[in-house]
Coordinates of C-alpha atoms in Angstrom, one line a residue:
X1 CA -15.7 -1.8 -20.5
X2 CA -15.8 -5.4 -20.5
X3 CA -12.4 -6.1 -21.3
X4 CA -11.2 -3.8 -17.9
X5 CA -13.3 -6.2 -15.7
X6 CA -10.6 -8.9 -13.7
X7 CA -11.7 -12.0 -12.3
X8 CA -9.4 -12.2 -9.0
X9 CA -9.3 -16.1 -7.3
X10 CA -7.3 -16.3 -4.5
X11 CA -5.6 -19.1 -3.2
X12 CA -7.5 -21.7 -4.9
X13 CA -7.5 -25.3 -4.0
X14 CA -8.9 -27.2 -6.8
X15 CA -7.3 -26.6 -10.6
X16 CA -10.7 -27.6 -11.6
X17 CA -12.3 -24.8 -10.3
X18 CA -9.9 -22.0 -12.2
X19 CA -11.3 -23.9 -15.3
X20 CA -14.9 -23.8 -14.5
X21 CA -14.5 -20.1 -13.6
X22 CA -12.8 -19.2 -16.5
X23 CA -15.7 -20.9 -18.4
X24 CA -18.2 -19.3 -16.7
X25 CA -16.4 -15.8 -17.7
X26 CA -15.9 -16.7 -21.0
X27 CA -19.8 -17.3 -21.7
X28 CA -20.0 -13.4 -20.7
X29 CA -17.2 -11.7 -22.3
X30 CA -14.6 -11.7 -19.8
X31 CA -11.1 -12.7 -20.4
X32 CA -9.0 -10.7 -17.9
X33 CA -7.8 -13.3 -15.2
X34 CA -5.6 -13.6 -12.2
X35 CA -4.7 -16.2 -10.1
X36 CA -3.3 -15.2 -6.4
X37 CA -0.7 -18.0 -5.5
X38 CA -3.0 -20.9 -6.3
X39 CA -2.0 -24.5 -5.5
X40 CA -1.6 -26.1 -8.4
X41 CA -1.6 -24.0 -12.0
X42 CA -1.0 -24.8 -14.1
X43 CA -2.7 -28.2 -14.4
X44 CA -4.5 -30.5 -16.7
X45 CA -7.6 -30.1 -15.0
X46 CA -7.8 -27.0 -15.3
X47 CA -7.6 -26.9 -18.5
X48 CA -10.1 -30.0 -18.9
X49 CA -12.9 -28.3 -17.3
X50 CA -12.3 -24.3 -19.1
X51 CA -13.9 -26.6 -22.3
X52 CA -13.9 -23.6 -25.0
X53 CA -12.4 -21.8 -22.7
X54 CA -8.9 -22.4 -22.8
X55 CA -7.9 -18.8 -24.2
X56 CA -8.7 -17.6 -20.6
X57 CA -7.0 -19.9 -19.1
X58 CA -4.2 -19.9 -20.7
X59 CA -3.6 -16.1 -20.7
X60 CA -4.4 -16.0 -16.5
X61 CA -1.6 -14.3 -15.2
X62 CA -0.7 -15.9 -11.4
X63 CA 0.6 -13.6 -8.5
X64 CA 2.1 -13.4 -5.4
X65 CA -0.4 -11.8 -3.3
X66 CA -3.8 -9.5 -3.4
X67 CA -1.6 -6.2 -4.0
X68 CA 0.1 -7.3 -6.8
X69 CA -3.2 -8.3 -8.3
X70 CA -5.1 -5.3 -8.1
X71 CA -2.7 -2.4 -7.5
X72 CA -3.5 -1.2 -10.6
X73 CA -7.4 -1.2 -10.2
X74 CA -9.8 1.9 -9.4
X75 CA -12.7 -0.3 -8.1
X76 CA -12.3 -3.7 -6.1
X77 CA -15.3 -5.5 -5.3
X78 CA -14.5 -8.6 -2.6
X79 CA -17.5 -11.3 -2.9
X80 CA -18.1 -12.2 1.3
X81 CA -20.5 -12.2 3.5
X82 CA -21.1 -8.9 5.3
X83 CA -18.3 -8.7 7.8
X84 CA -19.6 -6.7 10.8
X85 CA -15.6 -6.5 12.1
X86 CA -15.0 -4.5 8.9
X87 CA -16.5 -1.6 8.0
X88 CA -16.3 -1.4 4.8
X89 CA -19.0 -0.5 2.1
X90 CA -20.9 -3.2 1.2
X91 CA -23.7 -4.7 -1.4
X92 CA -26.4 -6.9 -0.1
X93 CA -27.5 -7.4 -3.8
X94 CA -24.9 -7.2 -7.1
X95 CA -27.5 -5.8 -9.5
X96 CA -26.4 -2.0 -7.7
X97 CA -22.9 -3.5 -7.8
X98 CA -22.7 -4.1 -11.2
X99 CA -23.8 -0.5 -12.3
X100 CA -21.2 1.1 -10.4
X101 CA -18.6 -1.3 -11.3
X102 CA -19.5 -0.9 -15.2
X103 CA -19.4 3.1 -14.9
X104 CA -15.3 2.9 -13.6
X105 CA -14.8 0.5 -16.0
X106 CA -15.2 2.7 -19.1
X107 CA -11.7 4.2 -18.8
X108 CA -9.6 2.1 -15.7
X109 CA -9.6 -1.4 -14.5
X110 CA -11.5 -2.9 -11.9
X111 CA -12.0 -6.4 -10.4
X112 CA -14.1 -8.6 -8.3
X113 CA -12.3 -10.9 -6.3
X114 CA -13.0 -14.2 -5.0
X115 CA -11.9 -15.9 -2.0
X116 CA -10.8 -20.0 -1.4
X117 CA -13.3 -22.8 -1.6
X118 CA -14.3 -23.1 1.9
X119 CA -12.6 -20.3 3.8
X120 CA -13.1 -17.6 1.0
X121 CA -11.4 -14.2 1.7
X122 CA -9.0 -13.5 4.8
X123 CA -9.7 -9.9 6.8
X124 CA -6.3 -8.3 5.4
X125 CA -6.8 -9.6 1.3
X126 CA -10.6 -7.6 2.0
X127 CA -8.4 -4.9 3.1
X128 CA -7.3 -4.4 -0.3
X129 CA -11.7 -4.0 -1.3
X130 CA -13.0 -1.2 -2.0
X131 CA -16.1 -2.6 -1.4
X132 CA -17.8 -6.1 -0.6
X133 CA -21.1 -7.8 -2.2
X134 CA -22.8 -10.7 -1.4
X135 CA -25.4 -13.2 -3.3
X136 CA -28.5 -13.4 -1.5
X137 CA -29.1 -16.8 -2.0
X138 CA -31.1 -19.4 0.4
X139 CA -30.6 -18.4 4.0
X140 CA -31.2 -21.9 4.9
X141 CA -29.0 -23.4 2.0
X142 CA -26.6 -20.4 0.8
X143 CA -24.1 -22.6 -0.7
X144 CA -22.9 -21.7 -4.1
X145 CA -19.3 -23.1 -5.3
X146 CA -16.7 -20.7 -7.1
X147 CA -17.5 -20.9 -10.4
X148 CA -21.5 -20.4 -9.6
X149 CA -20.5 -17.3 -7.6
X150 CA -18.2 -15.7 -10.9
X151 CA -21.0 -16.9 -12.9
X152 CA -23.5 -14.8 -11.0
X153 CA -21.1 -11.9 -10.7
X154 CA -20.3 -12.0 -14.3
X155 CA -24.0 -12.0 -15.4
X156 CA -24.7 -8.9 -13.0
X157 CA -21.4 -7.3 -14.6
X158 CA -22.7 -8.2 -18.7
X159 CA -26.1 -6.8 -17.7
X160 CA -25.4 -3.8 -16.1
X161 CA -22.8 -3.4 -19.4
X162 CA -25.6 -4.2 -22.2
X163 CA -27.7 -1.8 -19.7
X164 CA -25.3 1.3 -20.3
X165 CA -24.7 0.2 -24.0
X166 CA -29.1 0.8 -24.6
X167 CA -29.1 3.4 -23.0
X168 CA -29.7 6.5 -25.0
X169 CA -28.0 8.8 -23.9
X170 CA -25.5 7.3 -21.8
X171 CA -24.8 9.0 -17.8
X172 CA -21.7 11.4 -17.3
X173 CA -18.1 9.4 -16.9
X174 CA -17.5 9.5 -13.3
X175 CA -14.5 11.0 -12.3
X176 CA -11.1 9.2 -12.4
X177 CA -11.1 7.4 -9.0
X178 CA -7.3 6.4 -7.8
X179 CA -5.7 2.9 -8.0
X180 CA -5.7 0.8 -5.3
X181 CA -1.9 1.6 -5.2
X182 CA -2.4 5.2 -5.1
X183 CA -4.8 4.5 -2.1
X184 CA -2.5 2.3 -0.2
X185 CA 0.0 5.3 -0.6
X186 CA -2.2 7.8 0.9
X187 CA -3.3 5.1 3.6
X188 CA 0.5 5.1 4.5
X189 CA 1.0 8.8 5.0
X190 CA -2.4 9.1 6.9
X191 CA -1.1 6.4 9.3
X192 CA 2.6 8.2 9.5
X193 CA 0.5 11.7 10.0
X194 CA -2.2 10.0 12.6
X195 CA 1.2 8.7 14.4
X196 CA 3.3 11.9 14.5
X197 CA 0.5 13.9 15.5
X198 CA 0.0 11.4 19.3
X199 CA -3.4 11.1 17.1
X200 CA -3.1 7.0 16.6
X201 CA -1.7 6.2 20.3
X202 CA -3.2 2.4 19.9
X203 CA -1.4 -0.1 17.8
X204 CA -4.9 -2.5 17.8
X205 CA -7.2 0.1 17.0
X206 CA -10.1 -0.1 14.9
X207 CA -9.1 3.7 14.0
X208 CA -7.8 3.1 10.5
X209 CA -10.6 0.7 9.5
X210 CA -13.0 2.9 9.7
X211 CA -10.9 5.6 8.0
X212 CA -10.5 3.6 5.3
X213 CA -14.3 2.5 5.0
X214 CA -15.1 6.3 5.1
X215 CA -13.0 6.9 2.4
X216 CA -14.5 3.8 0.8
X217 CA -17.5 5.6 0.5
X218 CA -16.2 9.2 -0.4
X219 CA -14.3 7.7 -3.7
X220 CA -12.7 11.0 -3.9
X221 CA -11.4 11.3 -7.3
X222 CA -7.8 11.5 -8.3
X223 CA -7.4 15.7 -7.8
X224 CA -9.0 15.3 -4.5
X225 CA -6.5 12.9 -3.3
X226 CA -4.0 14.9 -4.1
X227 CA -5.3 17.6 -2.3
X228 CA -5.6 15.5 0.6
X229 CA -2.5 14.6 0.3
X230 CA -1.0 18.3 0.2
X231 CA -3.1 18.6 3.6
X232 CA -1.1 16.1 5.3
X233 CA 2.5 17.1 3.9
X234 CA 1.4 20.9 4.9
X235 CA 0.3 19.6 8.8
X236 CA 3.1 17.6 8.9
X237 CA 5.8 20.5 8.1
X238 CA 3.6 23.0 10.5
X239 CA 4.0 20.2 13.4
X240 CA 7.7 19.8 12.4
X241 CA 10.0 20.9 15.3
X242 CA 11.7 24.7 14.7
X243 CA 9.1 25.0 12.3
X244 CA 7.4 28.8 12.7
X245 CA 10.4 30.0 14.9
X246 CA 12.5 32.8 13.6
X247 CA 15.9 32.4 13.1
X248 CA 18.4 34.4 15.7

């Protein structure tokens, strides 16, 4: 389970950081890591600061953008602050996090994802979330840098894991949830079926936010997408012009 947990940065600014984070990974049996377009990788200081740590850091794999680093993942977990203009599911404390995340991870990927230094995660790259958590630290001094932040995460993730691992007889697999990829393609025909339909009339709408969130929380599994998406294929054809008219 461990080793399908990925440590996502994105975008960041100080090579020193990736090191420390990597470190701070390491010390809980994580070694999956990938870097969205960061600044400056590979770099010396990164390296410096991973101390025993350099296997993770030197098997990170850097991408072009959020897509590319979690396509392939069932569960995405964006660390932010609650974002009342997105409605997407969200954690006000990881311990709950962690459980869930360690139950998809028995047989798929997952990640938690980490935003830059001082601006963290953009709306769109949370698009790509399944879910959000935060770390209820100080209200009056909630400061935590990066590698604190995977630290905390990674802890959670380890003690949810050694949790399951007691456990004597251990909870039913969940079903298998789709990939973020497989989402995005159903997102795609749900906006092309929404559109045909004179449904979606308003470019700006929050509409297909709160779609998404909905089906956030659903997690239907891999078989119900399917089916959902054999609903929109079979409205589509019946709203198809000619179709249903007999032939003369």
């Amino acid at each position: 389970m461990l080793s399908n947990i990925r440590i996502v940065l994105v975008q960041t600014f100080h090579p020193g950081n990736i090191g420390q984070a990597a470190r701070a990974m390491k010390t809980m049996g994580l070694g999956d890591l990938v870097l969205v377009n960061p600044r400056r990788f590979p770099d010396a200081e990164a390296t410096r600061l991973a101390a025993g740590a350099t296997d993770v850091v030197d098997n990170a794999r850097v991408v072009d953008n959020m897509a590319q680093a979690v396509d392939d993942c069932v569960q995405v977990v964006g660390a932010s602050a609650r974002l009342r203009s997105l409605p997407l599911p969200h954690f006000d404390d990881p311990e709950p996090m962690a459980a869930e995340l360690i139950a998809h991870a028995q047989d798929a990927p997952v990640a938690l994802v980490f935003g830059r230094e001082r601006s963290g995660l953009t709306n769109d790259e949370i698009r790509h979330c399944t879910h959000q958590v935060s770390i209820p630290a100080n209200p009056d001094y909630g400061v935590l840098n990066l590698a604190q932040a995977v630290q905390i995460l990674a802890y959670e993730a380890r003690r949810a894991w050694r949790h399951h691992q007691a456990s004597p007889a251990s909870p039913q697999t969940p079903p298998s949830l789709p990939t973020r990829d497989q989402m995005a393609h159903f997102e795609t025909h749900l906006h092309e079926a929404l559109v045909t339909s004179g449904f979606l009339t308003q470019p700006h709408a929050r509409t297909e936010d709160h779609l998404r969130a909905l089906f956030a929380r659903a997690q239907p599994s891999r078989k119900e997408l399917s089916i959902l998406r054999g609903v929109l294929s079979t409205l589509e054809q019946a709203g198809s012009p000619g179709h249903g008219k007999e032939s003369r």
